[in-house]
XYZ file of C-alpha atoms in Angstrom:
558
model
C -16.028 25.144 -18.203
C -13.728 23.152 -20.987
C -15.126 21.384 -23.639
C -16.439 17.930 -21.539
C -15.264 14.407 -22.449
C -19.050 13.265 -21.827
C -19.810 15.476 -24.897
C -18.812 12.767 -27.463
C -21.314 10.812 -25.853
C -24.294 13.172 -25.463
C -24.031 15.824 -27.939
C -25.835 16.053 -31.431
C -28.577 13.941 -33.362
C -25.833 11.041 -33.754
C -26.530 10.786 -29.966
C -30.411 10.810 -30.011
C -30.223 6.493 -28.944
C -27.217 7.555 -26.018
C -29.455 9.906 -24.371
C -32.192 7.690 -24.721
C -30.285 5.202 -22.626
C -29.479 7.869 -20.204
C -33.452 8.648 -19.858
C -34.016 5.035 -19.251
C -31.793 5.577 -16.161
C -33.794 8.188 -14.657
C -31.900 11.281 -15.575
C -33.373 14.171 -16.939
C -32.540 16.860 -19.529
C -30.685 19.283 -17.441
C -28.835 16.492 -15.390
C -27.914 14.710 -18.698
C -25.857 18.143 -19.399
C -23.902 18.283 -16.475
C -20.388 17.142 -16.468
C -20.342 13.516 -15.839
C -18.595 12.513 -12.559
C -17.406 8.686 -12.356
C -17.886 7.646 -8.439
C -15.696 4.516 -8.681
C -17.174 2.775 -5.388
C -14.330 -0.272 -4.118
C -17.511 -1.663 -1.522
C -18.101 -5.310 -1.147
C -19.553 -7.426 1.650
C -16.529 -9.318 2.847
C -13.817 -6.287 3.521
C -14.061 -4.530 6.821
C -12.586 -1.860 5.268
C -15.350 -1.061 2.651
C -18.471 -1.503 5.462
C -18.538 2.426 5.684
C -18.028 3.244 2.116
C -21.749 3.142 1.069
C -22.498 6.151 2.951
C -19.421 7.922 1.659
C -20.348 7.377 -1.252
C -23.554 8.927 -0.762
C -22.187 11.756 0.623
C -19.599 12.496 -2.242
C -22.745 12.148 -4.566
C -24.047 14.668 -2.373
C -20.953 17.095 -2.928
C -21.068 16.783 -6.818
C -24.477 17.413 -7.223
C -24.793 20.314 -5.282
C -21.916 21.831 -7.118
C -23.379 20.925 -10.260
C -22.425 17.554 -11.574
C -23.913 14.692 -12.848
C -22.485 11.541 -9.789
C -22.312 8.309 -11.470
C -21.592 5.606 -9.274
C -19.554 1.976 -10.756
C -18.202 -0.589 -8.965
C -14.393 -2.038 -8.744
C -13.054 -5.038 -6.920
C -11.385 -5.407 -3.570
C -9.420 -7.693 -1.712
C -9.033 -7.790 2.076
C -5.357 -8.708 2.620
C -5.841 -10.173 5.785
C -8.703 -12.661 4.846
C -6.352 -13.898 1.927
C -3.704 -13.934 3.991
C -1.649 -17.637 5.066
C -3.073 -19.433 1.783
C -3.961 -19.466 -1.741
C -5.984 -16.506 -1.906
C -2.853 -13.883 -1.254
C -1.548 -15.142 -5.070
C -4.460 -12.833 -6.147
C -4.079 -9.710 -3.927
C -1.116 -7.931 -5.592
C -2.292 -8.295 -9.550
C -5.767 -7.574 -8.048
C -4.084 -3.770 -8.402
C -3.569 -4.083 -12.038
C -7.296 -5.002 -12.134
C -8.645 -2.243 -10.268
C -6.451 -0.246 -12.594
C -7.705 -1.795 -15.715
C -11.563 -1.638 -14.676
C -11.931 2.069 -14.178
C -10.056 2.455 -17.155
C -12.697 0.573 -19.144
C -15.953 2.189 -16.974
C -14.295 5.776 -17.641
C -13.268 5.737 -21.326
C -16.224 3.549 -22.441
C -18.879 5.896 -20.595
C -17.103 9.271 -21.270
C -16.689 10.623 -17.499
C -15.222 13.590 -17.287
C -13.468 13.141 -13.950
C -13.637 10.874 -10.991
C -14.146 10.593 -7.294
C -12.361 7.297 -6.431
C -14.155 5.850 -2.931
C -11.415 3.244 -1.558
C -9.996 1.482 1.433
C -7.191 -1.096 2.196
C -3.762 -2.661 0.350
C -4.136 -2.697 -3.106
C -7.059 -0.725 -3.594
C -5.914 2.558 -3.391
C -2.816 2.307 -5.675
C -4.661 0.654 -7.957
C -6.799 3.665 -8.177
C -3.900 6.164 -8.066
C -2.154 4.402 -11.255
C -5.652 4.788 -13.046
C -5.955 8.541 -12.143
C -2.391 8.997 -14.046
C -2.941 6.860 -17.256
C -6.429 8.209 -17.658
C -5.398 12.056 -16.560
C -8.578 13.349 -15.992
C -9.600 15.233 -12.963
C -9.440 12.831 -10.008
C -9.712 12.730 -6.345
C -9.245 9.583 -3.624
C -11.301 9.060 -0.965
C -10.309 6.400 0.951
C -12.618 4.566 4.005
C -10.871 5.082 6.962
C -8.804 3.830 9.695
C -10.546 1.352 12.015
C -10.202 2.117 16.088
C -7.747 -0.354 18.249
C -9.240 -2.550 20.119
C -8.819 -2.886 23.690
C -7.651 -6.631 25.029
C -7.221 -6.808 28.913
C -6.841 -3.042 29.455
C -4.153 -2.564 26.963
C -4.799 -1.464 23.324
C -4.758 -3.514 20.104
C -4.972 -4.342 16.741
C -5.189 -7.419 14.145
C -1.566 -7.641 14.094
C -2.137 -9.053 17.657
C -3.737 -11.864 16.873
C -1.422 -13.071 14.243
C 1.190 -12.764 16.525
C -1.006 -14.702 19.073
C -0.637 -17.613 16.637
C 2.942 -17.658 17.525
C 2.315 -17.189 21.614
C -0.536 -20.048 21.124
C 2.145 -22.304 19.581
C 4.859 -21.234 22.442
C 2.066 -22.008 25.108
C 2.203 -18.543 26.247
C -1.499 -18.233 25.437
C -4.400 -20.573 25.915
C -7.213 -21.491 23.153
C -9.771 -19.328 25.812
C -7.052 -16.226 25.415
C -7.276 -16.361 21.975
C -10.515 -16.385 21.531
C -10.821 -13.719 23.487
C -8.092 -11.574 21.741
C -10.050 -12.320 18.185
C -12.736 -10.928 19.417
C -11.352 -7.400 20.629
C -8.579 -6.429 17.938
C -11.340 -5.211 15.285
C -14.060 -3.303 17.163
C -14.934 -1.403 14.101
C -15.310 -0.600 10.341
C -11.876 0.874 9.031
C -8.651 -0.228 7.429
C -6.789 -1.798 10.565
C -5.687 0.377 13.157
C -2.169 0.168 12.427
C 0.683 1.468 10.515
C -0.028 -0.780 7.842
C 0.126 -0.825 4.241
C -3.452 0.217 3.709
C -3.156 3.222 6.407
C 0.314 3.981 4.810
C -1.559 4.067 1.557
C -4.011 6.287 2.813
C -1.377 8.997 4.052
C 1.075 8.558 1.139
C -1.754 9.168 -1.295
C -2.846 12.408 0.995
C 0.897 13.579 0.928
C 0.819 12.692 -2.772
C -1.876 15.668 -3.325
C -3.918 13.002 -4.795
C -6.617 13.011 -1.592
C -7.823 16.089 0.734
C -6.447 17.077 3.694
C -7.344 14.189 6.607
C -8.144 11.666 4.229
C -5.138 9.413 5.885
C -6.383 9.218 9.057
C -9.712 10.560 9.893
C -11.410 7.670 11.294
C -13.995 5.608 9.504
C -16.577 5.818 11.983
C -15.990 9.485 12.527
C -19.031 11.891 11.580
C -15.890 14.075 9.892
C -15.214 11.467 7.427
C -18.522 12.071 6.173
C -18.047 15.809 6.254
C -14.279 14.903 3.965
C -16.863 12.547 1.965
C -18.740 15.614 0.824
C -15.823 18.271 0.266
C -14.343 15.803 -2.158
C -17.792 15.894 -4.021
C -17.436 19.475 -4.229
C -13.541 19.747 -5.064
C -13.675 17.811 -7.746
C -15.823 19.965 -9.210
C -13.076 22.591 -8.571
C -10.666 20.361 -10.266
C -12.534 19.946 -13.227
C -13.091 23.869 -13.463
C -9.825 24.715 -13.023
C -8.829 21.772 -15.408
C -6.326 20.479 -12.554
C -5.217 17.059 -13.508
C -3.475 14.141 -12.037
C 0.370 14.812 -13.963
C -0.009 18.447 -12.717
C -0.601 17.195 -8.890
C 1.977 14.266 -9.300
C 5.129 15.857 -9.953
C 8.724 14.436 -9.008
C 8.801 16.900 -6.232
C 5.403 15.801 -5.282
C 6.362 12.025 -5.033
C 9.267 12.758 -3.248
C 7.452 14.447 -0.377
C 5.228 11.418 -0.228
C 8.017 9.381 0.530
C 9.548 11.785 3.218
C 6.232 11.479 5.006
C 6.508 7.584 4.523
C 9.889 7.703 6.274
C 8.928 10.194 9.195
C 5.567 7.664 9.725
C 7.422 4.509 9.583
C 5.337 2.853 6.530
C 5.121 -0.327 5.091
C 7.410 -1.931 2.584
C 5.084 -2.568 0.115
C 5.019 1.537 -0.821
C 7.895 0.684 -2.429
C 6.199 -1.329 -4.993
C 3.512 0.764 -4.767
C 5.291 4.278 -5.065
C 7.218 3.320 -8.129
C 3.818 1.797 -9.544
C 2.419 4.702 -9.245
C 4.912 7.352 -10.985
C 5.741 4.994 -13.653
C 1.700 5.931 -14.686
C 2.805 9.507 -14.451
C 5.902 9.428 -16.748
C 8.162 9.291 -13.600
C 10.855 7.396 -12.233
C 11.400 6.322 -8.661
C 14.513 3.300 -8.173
C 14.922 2.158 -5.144
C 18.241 4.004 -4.565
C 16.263 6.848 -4.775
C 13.491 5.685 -1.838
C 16.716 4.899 -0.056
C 17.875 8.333 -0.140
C 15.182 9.731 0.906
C 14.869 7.572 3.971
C 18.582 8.091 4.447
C 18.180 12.113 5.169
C 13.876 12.026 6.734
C 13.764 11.304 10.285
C 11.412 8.647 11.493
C 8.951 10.883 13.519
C 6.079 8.584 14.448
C 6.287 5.571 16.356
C 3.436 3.646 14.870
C 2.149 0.500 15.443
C 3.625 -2.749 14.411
C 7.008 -1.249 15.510
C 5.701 1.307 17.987
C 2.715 2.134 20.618
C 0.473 4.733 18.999
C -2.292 3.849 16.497
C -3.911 5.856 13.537
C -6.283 8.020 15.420
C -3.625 9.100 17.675
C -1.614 10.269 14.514
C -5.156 11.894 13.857
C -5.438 13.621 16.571
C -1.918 14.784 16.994
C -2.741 17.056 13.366
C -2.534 13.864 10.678
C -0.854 13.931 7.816
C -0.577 18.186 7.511
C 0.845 18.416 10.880
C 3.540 15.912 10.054
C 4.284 17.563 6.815
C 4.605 20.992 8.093
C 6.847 19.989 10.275
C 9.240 18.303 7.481
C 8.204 21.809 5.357
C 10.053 23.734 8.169
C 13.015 20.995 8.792
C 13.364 21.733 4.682
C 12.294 17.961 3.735
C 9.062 18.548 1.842
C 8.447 21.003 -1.062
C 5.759 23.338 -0.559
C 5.396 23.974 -4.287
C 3.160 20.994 -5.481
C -0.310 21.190 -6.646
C -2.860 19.105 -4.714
C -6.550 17.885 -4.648
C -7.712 21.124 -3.363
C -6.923 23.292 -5.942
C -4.364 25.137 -3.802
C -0.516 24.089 -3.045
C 1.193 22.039 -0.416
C 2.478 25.265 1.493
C -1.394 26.659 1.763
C -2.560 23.711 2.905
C 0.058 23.116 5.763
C -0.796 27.016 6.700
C -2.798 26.534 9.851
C -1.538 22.862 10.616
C 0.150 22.384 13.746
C 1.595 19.870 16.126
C -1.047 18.625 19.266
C 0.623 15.902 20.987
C 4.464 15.979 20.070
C 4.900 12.376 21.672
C 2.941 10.973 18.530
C 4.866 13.480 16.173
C 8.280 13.949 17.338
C 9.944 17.168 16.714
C 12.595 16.733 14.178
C 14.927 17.161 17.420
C 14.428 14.194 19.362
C 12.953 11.766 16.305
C 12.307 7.900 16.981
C 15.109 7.630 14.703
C 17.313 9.505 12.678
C 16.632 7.523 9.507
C 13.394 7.069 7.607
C 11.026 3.534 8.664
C 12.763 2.173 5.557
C 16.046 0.855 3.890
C 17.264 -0.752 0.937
C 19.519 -3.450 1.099
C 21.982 -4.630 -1.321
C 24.629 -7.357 -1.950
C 25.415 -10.585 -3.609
C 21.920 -12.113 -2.991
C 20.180 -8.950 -4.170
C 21.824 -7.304 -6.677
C 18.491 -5.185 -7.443
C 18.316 -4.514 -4.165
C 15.602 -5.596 -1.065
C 13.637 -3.490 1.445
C 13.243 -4.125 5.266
C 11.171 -2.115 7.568
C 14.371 -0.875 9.648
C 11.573 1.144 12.184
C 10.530 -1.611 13.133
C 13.619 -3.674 14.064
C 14.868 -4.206 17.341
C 18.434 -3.074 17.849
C 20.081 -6.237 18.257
C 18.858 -7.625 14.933
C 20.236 -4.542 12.908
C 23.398 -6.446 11.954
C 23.011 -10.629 12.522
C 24.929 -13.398 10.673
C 23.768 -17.000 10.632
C 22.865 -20.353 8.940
C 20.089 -19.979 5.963
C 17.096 -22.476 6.489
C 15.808 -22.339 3.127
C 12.355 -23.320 2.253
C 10.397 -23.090 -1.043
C 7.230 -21.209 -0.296
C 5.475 -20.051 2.609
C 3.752 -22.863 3.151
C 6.952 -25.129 4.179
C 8.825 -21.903 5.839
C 5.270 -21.337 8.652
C 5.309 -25.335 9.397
C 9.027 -25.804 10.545
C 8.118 -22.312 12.914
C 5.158 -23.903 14.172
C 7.098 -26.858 14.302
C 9.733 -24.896 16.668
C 12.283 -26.314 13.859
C 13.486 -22.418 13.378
C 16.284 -21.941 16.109
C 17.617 -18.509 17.594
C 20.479 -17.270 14.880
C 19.003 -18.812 12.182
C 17.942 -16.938 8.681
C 14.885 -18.202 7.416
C 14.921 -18.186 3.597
C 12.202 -18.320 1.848
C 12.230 -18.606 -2.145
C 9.955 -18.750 -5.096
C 6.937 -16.334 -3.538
C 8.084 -13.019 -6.020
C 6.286 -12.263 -8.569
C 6.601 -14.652 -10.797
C 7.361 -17.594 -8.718
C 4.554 -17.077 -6.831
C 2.964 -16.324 -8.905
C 1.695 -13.015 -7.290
C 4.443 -11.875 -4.760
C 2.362 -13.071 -1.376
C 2.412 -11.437 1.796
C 3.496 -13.052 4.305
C 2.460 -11.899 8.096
C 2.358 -15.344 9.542
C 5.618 -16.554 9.369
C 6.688 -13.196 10.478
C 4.113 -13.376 13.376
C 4.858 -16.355 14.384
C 8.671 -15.670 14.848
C 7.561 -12.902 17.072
C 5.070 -13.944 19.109
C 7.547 -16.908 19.702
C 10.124 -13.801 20.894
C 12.340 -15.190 18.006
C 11.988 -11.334 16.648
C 15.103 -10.655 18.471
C 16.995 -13.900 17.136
C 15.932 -14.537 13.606
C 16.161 -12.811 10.679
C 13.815 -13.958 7.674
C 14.312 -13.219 3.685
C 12.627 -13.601 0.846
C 11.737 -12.777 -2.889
C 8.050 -12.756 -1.646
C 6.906 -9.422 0.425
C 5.946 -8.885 3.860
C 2.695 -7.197 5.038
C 3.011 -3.841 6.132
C 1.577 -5.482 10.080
C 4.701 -7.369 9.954
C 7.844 -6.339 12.444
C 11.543 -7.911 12.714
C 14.398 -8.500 10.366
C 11.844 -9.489 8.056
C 13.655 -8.848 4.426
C 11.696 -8.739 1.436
C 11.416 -7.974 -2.250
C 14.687 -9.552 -2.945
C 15.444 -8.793 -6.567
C 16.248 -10.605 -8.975
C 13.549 -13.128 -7.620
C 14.488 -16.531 -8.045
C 12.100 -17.776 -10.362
C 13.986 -15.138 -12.668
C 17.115 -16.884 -12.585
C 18.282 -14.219 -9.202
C 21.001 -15.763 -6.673
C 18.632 -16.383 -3.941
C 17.862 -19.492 -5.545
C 21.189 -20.401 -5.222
C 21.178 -20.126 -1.330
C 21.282 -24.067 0.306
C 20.588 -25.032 3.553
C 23.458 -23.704 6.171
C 25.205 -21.431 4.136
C 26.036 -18.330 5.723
C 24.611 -14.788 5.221
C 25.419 -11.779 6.642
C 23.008 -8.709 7.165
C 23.919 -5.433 7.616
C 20.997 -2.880 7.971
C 22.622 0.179 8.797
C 25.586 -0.340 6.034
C 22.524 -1.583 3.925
C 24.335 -4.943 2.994
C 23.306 -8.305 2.901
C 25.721 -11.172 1.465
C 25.070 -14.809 0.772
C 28.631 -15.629 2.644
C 29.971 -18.247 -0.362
C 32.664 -17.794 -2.744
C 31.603 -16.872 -6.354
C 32.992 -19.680 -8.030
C 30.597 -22.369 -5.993
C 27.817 -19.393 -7.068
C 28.504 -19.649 -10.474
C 28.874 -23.602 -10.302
C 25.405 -23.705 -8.661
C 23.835 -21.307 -11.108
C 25.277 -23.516 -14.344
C 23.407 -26.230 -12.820
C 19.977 -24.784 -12.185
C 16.571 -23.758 -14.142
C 14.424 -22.263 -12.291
C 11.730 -23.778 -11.218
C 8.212 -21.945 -12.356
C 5.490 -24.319 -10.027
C 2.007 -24.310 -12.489
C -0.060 -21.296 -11.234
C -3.366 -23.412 -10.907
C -4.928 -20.467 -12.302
C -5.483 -19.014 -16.507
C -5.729 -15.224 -14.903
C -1.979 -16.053 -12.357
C -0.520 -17.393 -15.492
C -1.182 -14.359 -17.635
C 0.179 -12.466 -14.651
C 3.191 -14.015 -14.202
C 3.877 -13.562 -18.250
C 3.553 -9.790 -18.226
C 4.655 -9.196 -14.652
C 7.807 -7.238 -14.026
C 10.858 -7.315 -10.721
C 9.592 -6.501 -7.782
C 12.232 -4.118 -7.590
C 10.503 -2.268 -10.770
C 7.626 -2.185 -8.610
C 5.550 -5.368 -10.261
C 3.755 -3.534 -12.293
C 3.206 -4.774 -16.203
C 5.865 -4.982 -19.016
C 5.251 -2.116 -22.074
C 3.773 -3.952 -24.800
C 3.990 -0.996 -27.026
């Protein structure tokens, strides 16, 4: 074993009052000279997400004590994105990562652990955890939760991206108060991150693909004895990790990253990996533009056809192989390295070596793929000269090139009450400003517009923008991360009622259809507005914050 980063805090006389302190917590001698193993546990009361996690983290305890280590549970925060979502409370979610980031920093380096077992579920959660593995680079593994089940509504399967798009079928009168009610009740039948393709499930795979996470750990459902069983082989392979003195920077390599996104693009995933992605390797000395998530997409297949945009649901991906029966299927098709380190000590290629295909209609051979592009593209143009993302798997057809009038609204707030208002008219282009990070401040998510639009069937007549984000549950021409945001001075604030813009998906364009001089006349004329944060910790945010397109994450202060 190497010399232990929990020796500076238990060895030698000088440390006669830290073992004291350590006795007072019930440990003894012989535990006390174990390595130290931080179990960062995410759990709170109010996230379905984290119901389950208690017991896992039990059962990772479980694993590192058997192997020999000392488990040492601590608590992070959580927020459930769809609680917060539609008001106030989504300004928080997306700093809430730099938080999560910051705590287990502080637990780890003021306690001396000597490696980690991360216990996590849903949005911001797990990246938040994944950039702390990286600037802390000590032996680390994720563990995330667990998908949650679909519900079933009236025969047919679902999840909670039903219901939000009830909202919109409520308001068409397509669905009657009774309906709804019953609907709520049957979309989230169990503990899990929801059932979906969303940006906590994506998450969960991307990390898994990462090498960051064990084999399964994307979609092995939460209420699944196996889970458990993953619970407690993560307890013992950290202990491998921290023998073999395997580190975060050696699992997260370029090549790694780059298969994470190819299995992003073959599962259709949400937008907000690419804030998180780039998040992520900027903690590991890395690099990843949006050009380059674009590329990627441009040459991966999209292999899965997940729900919001598709039929299946996480534990059919599960049971189809996961995550290693998608990869090794982009390992033979040439679009994943096998060369990476990962979480179990071993490469990508030994992993994948008994992982196989068992229901090709949930993974597609790379033959006869859902599409021939990745889930995701980056758009560019006039409006967005950083560039903007849309979930193109999960676009109908006829909306993958639309022109029409802007209907510009400043924050979500106005944009959801002219759609519930049935203001919003087929052809239109909703555009909604001041949401990015910054202007927010905070970058909301923003399923209910998007939910509305479709369950009104405007999915298929409306396009939507904005320098705010989208939740990974959300489908349509729905256009976010604009960059530069406009409470950064970026020309989406210049966009006014009726002018037209033009969207091009697969020539990845979008242009604000007005001649440059009335541009530049309009920009000589306007300061962006920054609307008070109501808030000390938003305001601090929005000073350090970076572009959306830079992934939000903080400015270098050194």
């Amino acid at each position: 074993m190497n010399t232990l980063n929990s020796d500076r805090v238990k060895k030698g006389m000088e440390r006669a009052p830290h073992r004291s302190l350590m006795y007072a917590d019930g440990f003894s001698d012989w535990e006390i000279e174990r390595p130290w193993i931080g179990v960062v546990n995410a759990a709170n009361a109010i996230v379905p997400g984290h119901n389950n996690l208690g017991a896992l983290v039990q059962a990772v305890k479980s694993g590192v004590y058997a192997a020999g280590g000392l488990p040492i549970e601590f608590p992070t925060i959580g927020v459930c994105d769809g609680i917060a979502m539609n008001h106030r409370g989504m300004k928080y979610s997306l700093p809430s990562r730099e938080l999560v980031k910051d705590t287990i920093e502080v637990m780890t380096e003021a306690h001396g652990f000597d490696a980690l077992v991360m216990v996590t579920n849903c949005d911001k959660i797990t990246p938040g955890m994944a950039m702390s593995a990286l600037a802390l680079n000590i032996p680390a593994i994720i563990l995330s939760g667990g998908p949650m089940l679909p519900g079933v509504y009236r025969g047919r399967r679902a999840d909670l991206n039903g219901i939000f798009e009830g909202v919109g079928k409520r308001i068409a009168g397509e669905m009657s108060d009774e309906d709804m009610a019953e609907l709520e009740m049957s979309v989230c039948p169990t503990c899990g991150s929801c059932a979906g393709m969303f940006t906590a499930n994506t998450m969960n795979c991307v990390i898994e693909a990462l090498g960051l996470a064990l084999p399964g750990n994307g979609t092995i459902p939460a209420v699944y004895s196996h889970r458990v069983r993953l619970a407690k082989d993560a307890g013992l392979a950290i202990m491998n990790l921290l023998e073999k003195n395997i580190k975060p920077r050696d699992i997260v390599t370029m090549e790694a990253i780059d298969n994470a996104l190819a299995v992003d693009m073959a599962l259709g995933g949400s937008t907000n990996t690419c804030l998180h992605i780039p998040a992520i390797a900027r903690h590991a000395g890395l690099e990843v533009p949006l050009s380059h998530i674009d590329e990627i997409s441009h040459r991966t297949p999209h292999l899965c056809s997940m729900s919001p945009g598709g039929r299946h649901f996480i534990v059919d991906l599960h049971h189809a192989g996961g995550i290693p029966a998608l990869m090794s299927q982009l390992l033979d098709g040439g679009l994943v390295s096998g060369g990476p380190l990962t979480a179990t000590g071993r490469t990508v290629a030994e992993n994948l070596e008994r992982a196989h295909v068992a229901d090709p209609e949930v993974i597609r051979p790379m033959s006869d793929p859902v599409h021939p592009e990745g889930g995701l593209a980056i758009l560019y143009g006039n409006i967005a000269p950083m560039g903007c993302v849309v979930k193109q798997g999960a676009v109908l057809p006829e909306m993958m090139r639309h022109e029409g009038p802007a209907r510009v609204f400043d924050g979500e707030e106005a944009a959801f009450k002219a759609i519930s208002g049935r203001g919003i008219k087929p052809g239109d282009v909703v555009v909604i400003v001041n949401e990015g990070p910054k202007g927010g401040p905070g970058m909301r998510e923003m399923l209910m517009p998007t939910a509305a639009l479709a369950g009104l069937g405007m999915d298929s007549s409306v396009a939507l923008i904005t320098d705010g984000r989208f939740s990974g549950a959300s489908r349509g021409a729905s256009i976010g991360h604009v960059s530069p945001e406009a409470a950064s001075g970026g020309p989406i604030g210049l966009v006014r009622e009726g002018d037209a813009i033009r969207i091009d998906i697969p020539g990845r364009k979008i242009e604000l259809c007005v001649p440059d001089g009335e541009l530049a006349r309009r920009a000589s004329e306007r300061k962006p507005p920054l609307k008070p944060a109501g808030s000390p910790f938003l305001e601090r945010y929005r000073e350090f914050v970076t572009s959306g397109a830079d992934g939000a994450v903080f400015k270098e202060t050194r």
